[in-house]
Coordinates of C-alpha atoms and ligand atoms in Angstrom, one line a residue:
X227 CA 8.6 15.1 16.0
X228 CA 11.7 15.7 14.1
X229 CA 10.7 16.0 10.4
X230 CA 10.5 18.3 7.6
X231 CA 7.9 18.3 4.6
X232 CA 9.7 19.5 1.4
X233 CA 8.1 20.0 -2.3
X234 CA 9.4 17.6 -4.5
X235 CA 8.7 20.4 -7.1
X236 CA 10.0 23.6 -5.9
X237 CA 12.2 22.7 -2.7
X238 CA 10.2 24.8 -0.3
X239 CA 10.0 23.4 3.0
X240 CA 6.0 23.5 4.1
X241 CA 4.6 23.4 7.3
X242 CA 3.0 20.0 8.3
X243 CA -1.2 20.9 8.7
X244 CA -1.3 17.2 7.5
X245 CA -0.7 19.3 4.1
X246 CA -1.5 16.7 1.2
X247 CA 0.7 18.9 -1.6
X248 CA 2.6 21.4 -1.6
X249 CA 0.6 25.1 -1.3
X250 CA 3.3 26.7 -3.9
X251 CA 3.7 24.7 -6.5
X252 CA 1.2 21.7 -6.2
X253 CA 3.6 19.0 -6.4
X254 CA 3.9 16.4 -4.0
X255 CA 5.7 16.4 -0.4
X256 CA 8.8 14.1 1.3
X257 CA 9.8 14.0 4.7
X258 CA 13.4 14.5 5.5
X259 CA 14.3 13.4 8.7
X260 CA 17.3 14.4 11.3
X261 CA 20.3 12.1 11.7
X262 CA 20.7 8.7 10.2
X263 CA 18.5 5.5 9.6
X264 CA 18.5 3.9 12.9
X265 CA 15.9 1.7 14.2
X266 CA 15.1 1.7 18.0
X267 CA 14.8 -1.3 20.4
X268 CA 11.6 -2.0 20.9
X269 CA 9.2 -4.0 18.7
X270 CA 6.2 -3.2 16.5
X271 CA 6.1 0.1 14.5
X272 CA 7.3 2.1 17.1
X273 CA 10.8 0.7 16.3
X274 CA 10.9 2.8 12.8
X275 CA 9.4 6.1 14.1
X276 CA 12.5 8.2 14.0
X277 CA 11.9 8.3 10.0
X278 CA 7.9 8.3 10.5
X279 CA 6.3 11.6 10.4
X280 CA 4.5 10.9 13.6
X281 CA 4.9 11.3 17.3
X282 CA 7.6 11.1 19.6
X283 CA 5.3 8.7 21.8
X284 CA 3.8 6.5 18.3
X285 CA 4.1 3.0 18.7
X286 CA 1.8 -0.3 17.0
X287 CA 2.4 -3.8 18.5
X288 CA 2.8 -5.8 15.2
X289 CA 5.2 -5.2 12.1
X290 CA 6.7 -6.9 8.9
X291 CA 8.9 -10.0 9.4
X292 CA 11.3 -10.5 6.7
X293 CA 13.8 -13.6 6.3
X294 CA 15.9 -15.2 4.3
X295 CA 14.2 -17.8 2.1
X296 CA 14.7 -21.6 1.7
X297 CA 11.5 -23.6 0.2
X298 CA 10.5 -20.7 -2.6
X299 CA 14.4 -19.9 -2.7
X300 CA 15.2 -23.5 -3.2
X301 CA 12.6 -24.0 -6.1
X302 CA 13.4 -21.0 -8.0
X303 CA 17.2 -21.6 -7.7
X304 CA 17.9 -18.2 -6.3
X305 CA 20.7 -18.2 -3.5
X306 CA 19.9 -14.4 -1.6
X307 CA 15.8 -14.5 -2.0
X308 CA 14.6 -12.3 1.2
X309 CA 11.1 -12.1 2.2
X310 CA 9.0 -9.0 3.5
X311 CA 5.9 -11.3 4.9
X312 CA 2.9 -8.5 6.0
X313 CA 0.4 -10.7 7.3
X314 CA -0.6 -13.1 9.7
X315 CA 2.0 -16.2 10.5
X316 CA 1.9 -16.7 14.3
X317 CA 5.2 -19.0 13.5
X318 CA 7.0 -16.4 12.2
X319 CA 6.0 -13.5 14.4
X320 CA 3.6 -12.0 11.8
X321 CA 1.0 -10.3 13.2
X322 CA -0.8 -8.1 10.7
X323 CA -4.4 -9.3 11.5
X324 CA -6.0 -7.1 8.5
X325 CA -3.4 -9.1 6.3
X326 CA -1.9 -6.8 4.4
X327 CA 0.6 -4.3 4.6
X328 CA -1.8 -1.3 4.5
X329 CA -1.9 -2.3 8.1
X330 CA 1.4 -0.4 8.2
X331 CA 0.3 2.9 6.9
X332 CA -2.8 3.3 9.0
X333 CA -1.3 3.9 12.6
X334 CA 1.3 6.4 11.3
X335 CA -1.3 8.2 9.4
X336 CA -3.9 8.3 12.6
X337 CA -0.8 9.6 14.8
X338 CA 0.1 12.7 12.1
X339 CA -3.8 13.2 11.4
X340 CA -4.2 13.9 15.3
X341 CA -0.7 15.4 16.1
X342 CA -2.3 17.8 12.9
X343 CA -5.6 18.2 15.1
X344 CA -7.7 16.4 12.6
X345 CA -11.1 14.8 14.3
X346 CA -12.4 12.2 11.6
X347 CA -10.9 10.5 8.8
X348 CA -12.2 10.1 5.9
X349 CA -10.9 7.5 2.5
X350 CA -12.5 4.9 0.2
X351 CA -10.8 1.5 -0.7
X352 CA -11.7 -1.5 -3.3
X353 CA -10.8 -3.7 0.4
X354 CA -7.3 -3.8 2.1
X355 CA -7.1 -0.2 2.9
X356 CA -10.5 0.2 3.8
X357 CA -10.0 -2.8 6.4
X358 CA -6.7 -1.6 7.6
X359 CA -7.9 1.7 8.6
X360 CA -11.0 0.4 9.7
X361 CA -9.1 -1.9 11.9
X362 CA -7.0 0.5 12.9
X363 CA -9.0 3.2 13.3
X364 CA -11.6 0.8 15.7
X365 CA -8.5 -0.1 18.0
X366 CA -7.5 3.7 18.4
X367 CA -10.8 4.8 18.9
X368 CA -10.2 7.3 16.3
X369 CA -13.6 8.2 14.2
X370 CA -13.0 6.7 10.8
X371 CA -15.5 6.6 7.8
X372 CA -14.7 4.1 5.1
X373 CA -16.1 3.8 1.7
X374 CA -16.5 0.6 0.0
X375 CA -17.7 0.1 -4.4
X376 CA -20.8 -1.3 -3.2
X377 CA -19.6 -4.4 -5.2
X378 CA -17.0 -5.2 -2.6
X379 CA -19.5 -4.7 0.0
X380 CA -19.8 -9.0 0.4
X381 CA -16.6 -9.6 0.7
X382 CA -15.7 -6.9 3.1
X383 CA -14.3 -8.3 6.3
X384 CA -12.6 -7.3 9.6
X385 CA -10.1 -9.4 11.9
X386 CA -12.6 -7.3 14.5
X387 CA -15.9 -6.5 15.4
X388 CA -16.4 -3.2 14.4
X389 CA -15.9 -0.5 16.4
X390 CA -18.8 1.9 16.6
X391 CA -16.3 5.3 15.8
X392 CA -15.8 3.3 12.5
X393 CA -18.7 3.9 10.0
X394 CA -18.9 1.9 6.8
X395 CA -20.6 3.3 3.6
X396 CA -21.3 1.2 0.6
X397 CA -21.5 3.2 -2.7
X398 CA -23.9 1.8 -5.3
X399 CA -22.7 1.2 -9.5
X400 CA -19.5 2.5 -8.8
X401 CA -16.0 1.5 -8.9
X402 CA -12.8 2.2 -6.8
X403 CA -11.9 5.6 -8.2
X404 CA -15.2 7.4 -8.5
X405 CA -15.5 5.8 -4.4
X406 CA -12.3 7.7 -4.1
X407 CA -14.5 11.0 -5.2
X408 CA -17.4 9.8 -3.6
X409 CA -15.2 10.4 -0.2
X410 CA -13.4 13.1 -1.2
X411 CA -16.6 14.9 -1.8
X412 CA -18.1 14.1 2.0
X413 CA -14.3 15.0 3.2
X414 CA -15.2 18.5 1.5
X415 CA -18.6 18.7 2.7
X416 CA -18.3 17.2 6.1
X417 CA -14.9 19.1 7.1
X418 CA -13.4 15.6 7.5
X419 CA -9.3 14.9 6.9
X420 CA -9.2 13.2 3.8
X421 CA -6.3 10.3 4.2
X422 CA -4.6 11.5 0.9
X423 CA -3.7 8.3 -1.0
X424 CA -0.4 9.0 -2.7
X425 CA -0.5 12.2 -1.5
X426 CA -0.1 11.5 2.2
X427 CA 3.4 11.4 3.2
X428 CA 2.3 9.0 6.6
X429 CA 1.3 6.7 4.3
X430 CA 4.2 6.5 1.7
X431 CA 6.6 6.4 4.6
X432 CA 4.6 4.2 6.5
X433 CA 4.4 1.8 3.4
X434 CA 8.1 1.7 3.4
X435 CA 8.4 0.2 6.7
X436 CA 9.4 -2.8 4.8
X437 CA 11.7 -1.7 3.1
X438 CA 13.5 -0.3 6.3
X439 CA 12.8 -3.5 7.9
X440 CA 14.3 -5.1 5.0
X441 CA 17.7 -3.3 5.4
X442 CA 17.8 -3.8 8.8
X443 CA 17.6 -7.6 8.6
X444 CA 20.0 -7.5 5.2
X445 CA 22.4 -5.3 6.8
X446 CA 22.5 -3.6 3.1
X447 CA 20.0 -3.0 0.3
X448 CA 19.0 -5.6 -2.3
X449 CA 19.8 -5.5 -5.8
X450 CA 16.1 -6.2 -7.0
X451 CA 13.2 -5.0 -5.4
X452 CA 9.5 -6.8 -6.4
X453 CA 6.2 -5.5 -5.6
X454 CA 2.9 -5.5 -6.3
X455 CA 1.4 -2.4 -7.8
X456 CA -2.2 -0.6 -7.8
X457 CA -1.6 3.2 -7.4
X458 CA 2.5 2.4 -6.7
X459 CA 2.3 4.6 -3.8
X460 CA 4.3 1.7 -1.7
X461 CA 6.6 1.7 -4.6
X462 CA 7.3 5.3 -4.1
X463 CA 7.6 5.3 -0.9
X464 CA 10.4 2.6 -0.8
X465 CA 11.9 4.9 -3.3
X466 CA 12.0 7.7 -1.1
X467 CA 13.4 5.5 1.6
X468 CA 16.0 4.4 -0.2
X469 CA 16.9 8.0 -1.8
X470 CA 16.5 9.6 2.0
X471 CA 19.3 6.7 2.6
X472 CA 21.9 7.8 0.5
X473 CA 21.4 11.6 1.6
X474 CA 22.2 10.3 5.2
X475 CA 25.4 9.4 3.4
X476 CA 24.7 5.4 3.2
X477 CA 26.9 4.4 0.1
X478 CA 24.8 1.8 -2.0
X479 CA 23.2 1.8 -5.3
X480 CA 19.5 2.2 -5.7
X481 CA 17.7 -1.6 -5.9
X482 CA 16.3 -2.6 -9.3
X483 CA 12.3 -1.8 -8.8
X484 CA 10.1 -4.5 -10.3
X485 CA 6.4 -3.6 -10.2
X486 CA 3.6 -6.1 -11.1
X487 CA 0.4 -5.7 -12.2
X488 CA -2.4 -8.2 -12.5
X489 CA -3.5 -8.7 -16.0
X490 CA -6.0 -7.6 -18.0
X491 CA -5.6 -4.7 -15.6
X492 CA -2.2 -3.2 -16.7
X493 CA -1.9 0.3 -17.5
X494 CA 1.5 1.0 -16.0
X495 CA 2.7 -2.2 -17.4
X496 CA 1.9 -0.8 -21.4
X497 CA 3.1 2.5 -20.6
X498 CA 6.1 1.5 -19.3
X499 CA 6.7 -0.8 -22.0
X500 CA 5.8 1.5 -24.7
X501 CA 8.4 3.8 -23.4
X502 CA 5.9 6.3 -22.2
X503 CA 5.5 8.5 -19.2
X504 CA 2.1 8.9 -19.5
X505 CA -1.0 6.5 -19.2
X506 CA -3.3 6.6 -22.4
X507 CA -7.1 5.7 -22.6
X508 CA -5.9 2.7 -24.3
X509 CA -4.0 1.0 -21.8
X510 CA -7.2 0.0 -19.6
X511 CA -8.8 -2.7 -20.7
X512 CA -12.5 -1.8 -22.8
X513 CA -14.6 -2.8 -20.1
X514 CA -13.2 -1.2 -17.6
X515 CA -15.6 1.5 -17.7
X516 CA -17.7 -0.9 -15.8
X517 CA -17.1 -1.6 -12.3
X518 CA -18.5 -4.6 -11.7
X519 CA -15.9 -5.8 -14.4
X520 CA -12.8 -4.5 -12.1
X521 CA -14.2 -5.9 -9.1
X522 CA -14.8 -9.2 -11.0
X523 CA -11.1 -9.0 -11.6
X524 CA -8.8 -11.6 -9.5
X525 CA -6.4 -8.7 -8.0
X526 CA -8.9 -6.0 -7.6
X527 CA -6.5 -4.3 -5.4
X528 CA -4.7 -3.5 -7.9
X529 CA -6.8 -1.5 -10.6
X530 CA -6.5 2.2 -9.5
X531 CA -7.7 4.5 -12.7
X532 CA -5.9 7.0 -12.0
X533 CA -2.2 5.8 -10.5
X534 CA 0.7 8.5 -9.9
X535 CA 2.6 7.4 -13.3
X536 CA 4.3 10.6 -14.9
X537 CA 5.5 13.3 -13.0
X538 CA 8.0 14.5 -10.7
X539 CA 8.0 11.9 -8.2
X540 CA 6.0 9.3 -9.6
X541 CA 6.0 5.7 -10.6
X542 CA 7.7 6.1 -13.9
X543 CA 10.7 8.2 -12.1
X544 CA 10.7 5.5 -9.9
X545 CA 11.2 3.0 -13.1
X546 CA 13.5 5.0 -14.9
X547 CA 15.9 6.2 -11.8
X548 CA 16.4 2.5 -10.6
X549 CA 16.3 0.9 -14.3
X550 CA 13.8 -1.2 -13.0
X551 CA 11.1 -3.6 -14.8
X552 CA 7.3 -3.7 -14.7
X553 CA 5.5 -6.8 -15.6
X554 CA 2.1 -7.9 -16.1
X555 CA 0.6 -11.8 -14.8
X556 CA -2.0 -13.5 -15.8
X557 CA -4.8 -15.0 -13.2
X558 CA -3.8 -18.7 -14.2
X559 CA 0.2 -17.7 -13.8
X560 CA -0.6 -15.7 -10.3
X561 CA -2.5 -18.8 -9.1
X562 CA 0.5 -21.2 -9.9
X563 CA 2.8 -18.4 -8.1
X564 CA 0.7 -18.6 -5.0
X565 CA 0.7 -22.3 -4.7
X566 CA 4.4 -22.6 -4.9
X567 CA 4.8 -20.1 -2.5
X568 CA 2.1 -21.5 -0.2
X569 CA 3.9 -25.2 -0.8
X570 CA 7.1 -24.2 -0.5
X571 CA 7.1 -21.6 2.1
X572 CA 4.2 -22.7 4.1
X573 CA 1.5 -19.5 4.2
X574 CA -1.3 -18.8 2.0
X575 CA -1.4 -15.4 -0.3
X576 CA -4.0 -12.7 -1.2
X577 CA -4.1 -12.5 -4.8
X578 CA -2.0 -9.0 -5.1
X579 CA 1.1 -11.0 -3.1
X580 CA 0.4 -13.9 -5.8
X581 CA 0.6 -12.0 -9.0
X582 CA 3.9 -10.4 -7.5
X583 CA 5.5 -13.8 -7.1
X584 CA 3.8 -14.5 -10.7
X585 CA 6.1 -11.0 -11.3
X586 CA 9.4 -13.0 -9.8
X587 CA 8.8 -15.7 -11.8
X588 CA 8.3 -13.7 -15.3
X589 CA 11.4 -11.8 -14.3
X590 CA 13.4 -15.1 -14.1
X591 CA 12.3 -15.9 -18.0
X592 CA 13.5 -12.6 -19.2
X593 CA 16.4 -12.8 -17.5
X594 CA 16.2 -10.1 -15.3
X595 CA 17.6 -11.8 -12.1
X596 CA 20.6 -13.7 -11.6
X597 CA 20.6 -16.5 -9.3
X598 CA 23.3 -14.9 -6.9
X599 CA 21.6 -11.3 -7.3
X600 CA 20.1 -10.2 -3.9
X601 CA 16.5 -10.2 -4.0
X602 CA 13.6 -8.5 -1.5
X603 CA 10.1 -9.7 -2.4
X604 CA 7.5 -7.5 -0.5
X605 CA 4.6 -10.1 0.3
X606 CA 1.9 -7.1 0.8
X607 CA -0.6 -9.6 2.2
X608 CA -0.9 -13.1 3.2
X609 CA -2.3 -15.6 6.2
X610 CA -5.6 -14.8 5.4
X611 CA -7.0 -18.1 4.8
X612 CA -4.6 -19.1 8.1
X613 CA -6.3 -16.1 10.0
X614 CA -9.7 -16.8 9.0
X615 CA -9.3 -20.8 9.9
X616 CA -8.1 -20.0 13.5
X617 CA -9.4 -16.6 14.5
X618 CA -12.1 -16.1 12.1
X619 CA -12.8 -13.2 9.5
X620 CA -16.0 -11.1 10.8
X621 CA -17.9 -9.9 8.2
X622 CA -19.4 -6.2 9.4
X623 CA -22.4 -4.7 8.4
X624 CA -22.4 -1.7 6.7
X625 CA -24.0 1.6 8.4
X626 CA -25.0 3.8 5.2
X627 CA -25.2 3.4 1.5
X628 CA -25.0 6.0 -1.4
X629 CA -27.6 6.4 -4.8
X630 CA -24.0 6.2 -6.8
X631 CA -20.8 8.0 -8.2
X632 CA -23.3 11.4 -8.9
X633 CA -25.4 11.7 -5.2
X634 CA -26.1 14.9 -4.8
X635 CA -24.7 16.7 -1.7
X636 CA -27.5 16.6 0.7
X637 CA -27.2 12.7 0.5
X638 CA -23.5 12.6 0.8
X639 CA -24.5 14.9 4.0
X640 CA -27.4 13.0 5.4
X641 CA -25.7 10.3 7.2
X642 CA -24.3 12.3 9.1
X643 CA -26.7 14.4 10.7
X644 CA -27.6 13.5 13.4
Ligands
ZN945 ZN1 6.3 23.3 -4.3

C-alpha cells in the first residue's frame, strides 16, 4: 500500500484506521498516491490499484468498458462522444453483474476495510449500493449487513443467491436517509465498520475508476464530463482524480462537470441554479417528507436528503472549479433518452443512466456542448433488462426487519444476538 490520507481542511496527513474524516479538523479525507497515473497489465480492477487505497495483492475480475461512440454519437451529431458503460454487455466485455457502477466501489472498500482490520460491514442503500456490496460482499465472503427502506424491499435483487455472511434488513416507513441512520446506529451499537458514503475515500476513488479508465482509452481528458447524481460522491471522486492528475504534473485542463438529477427530485439542481452553495428546505419537493413518495420516484437512486453540496470538497466546489452545469430531467424526457440510447447503441439503461443521457441531451439545447467538443458520458448502470433475460435477477429474501426510522436500541441489537 502506497497511499497517504490527507484533510481536505487542514492538510494534516492522518493515519488510515479506515478513518471516515479527518480527527483534527472534521473535514473530509483524499488519497495521494506515489508516482504517476499508470495502469498495470492485467484486467479487472486490479489494473487501477496503484491509485486505489487498497492492497498490494487487490484485484476484481470485471471493470468499466468505455468506447468511442457511433449510434448515440451519430444521432446526436456529436463527433468525440465516449462512453463509460458499467454494466452487463457480454459483447462489449461488460461484466458488472449488479449493473451498476457501485460494483466498482465495493471490492476496493472490502480490501481497505480488512487491510484496516475491520470484521463486518455495515451501510444502507435505496438499491444499487445495497446490491453491489451485497454482491460483493457474498463473493468475498466478507460479513456484510445491508439495509434496505422497507419500500424497496420488492424490488431488491441479486445477480446471486445470497451468500449467508450477507444479511439483509428491511426498515419499515422509512426512506433512504433515515435507513442511512438506521445503520449507522447498529454500526455504533454493534461495533460494525460503517462504509462511510461520501466519507469513504475507497469508495470515491473506487467510483473514479471510470474516469481513469476513461483517460486511459482517450489518451487525454475530455472537455465535458456527464453524470448522474444522488449524493455526487462519484462526481467528487472523478474530481479528485482529475485534480491528483495535474499534481502528478499531467498538463490538461479540468473537464466541464455536468451533473443530472431526476426531476421532481432536484435539490442540487435549484441550488446550483440559484447561485447558492447551500441546499434550502425548499429545494425538495413538498412531499418528500414521505418515503413512499421518493421511492415512488422513477430515479430513486438519486434522491439522497442530505448530499455533500457546500463545503470544502463538495459538489458545489466541484461545480464552480470546473465551470460545470447541473441539470434536472423530467421522467417522460429520461424515458426518451433511454430509448435512443438503447436503439442506437444497442443495451438497455437503469433509469439513473437514462436521466443522465436526458442530462446530454438538455445540455445540447442550452448550448453547452459543441459538436466537436470531447465528451465522456458515465453510463452508471445498464444491461439489466439484458442480464435479467439471460442469467436471471434472483430476488433474495430478507433476514430481519426494523419497527422504523425511531427503533429503539435493543431492536436495532436483537438480530444479532445470537
Ligand atoms: Zn483536518
Amino acid at each position: 500500500m502506497s497511499y497517504k490520507l490527507v484533510c481536505a481542511g487542514c492538510s494534516k496527513t492522518v493515519q488510515d484506521e479506515y478513518t471516515l474524516l479527518c480527527p483534527h479538523c472534521d473535514s473530509i479525507l483524499r488519497t495521494e498516491y506515489e508516482g504517476p497515473f499508470k495502469p498495470l497489465e492485467e484486467p479487472g480492477l486490479g489494473r487501477y490499484r496503484s491509485w486505489l487505497p487498497v492492497p498490494d495483492d487487490f484485484t476484481y475480475p470485471a471493470a468499466p468498458v468505455v468506447y468511442k461512440s457511433e449510434g448515440l454519437a451519430n444521432e446526436l451529431g456529436l463527433n468525440n462522444l465516449w462512453i463509460a458503460f458499467n454494466g452487463y454487455w457480454p459483447e462489449r466485455g461488460a461484466d458488472l453483474r449488479s449493473c451498476t457502477f457501485k460494483e466498482l466501489e465495493a471490492p476496493p472498500t472490502f480490501a481497505r476495510a480488512k487491510a484496516c482490520g475491520a470484521k463486518t460491514m455495515i451501510l444502507a442503500s435505496a438499491g444499487n449500493t445495497g446490491r453491489a456490496f451485497a454482491y460483493v460482499g457474498g463473493k468475498l465472503g466478507f460479513p456484510t449487513v445491508v439495509l434496505i427502506p422497507n419500500a424497496c424491499r420488492e424490488t431488491f435483487w441479486l445477480p446471486e443467491e445470497k451468500a449467508d455472511c450477507v444479511k439483509l434488513i428491511a426498515v419499515d416507513d422509512a426512506d433512504y436517509f433515515q435507513t442511512i441512520q438506521v445503520a449507522e446506529r447498529i454500526g455504533k451499537l454493534m461495533g460494525f465498520q460503517r462504509e462511510g458514503g461520501h466519507k469513504n475515500v475507497a469508495r470515491k476513488d473506487g467510483m473514479s475508476i471510470v474516469v481513469m479508465a476513461g483517460y486511459e482509452v482517450m489518451m487525454k481528458l475530455p472537455m465535458h464530463y456527464f453524470q448522474a447524481v444522488g449524493s455526487g460522491t462519484g462526481a467528487l471522486g472523478s474530481y479528485e482524480f482529475y485534480n491528483k492528475l495535474f499534481t502528478s504534473g499531467v498538463r490538461e485542463k479540468m473537464p466541464k462537470f455536468h451533473l443530472v438529477q431526476g426531476s421532481p427530485f432536484i435539490p442540487m439542481v435549484k441550488a446550483w441554479r440559484d447561485g447558492r452553495d447551500t441546499i434550502v428546505p425548499d429545494d425538495f419537493p413538498q412531499e418528500c417528507q414521505d418515503p413512499g413518495y421518493l421511492i415512488g420516484l422513477f430515479a430513486k437512486v438519486l434522491t439522497n436528503r442530505s448530499p455533500p453540496f457546500g463545503g470544502t470538497g463538495g459538489v458545489h466546489e466541484v461545480l464552480s472549479t470546473s465551470k460545470g452545469q447541473m441539470y434536472g430531467v423530467e421522467e417522460e424526457m429520461a424515458k426518451i433518452a433511454g430509448k435512443m440510447f438503447e436503439r442506437s447503441e444497442g443495451i438497455d439503461l437503469v433509469p439513473a443512466a437514462q436521466v443522465c443521457v436526458g442530462g446530454l441531451l438538455k445540455a445540447l439545447d442550452e448550448g453547452e456542448v459543441g459538436k466537436d467538443d470531447e465528451v465522456l458520458l458515465n453510463i452508471t448502470g445498464g444491461g439489466e433488462a439484458r442480464y435479467d433475460k439471460e442469467v436471471g435477477k434472483k430476488l433474495p429474501n430478507f433476514d430481519f426487519r426494523i419497527s422504523g426510522p425511531d427503533a429503539l436500541d435493543d431492536e436495532l441489537r436483537w438480530p444479532f444476538d445470537e
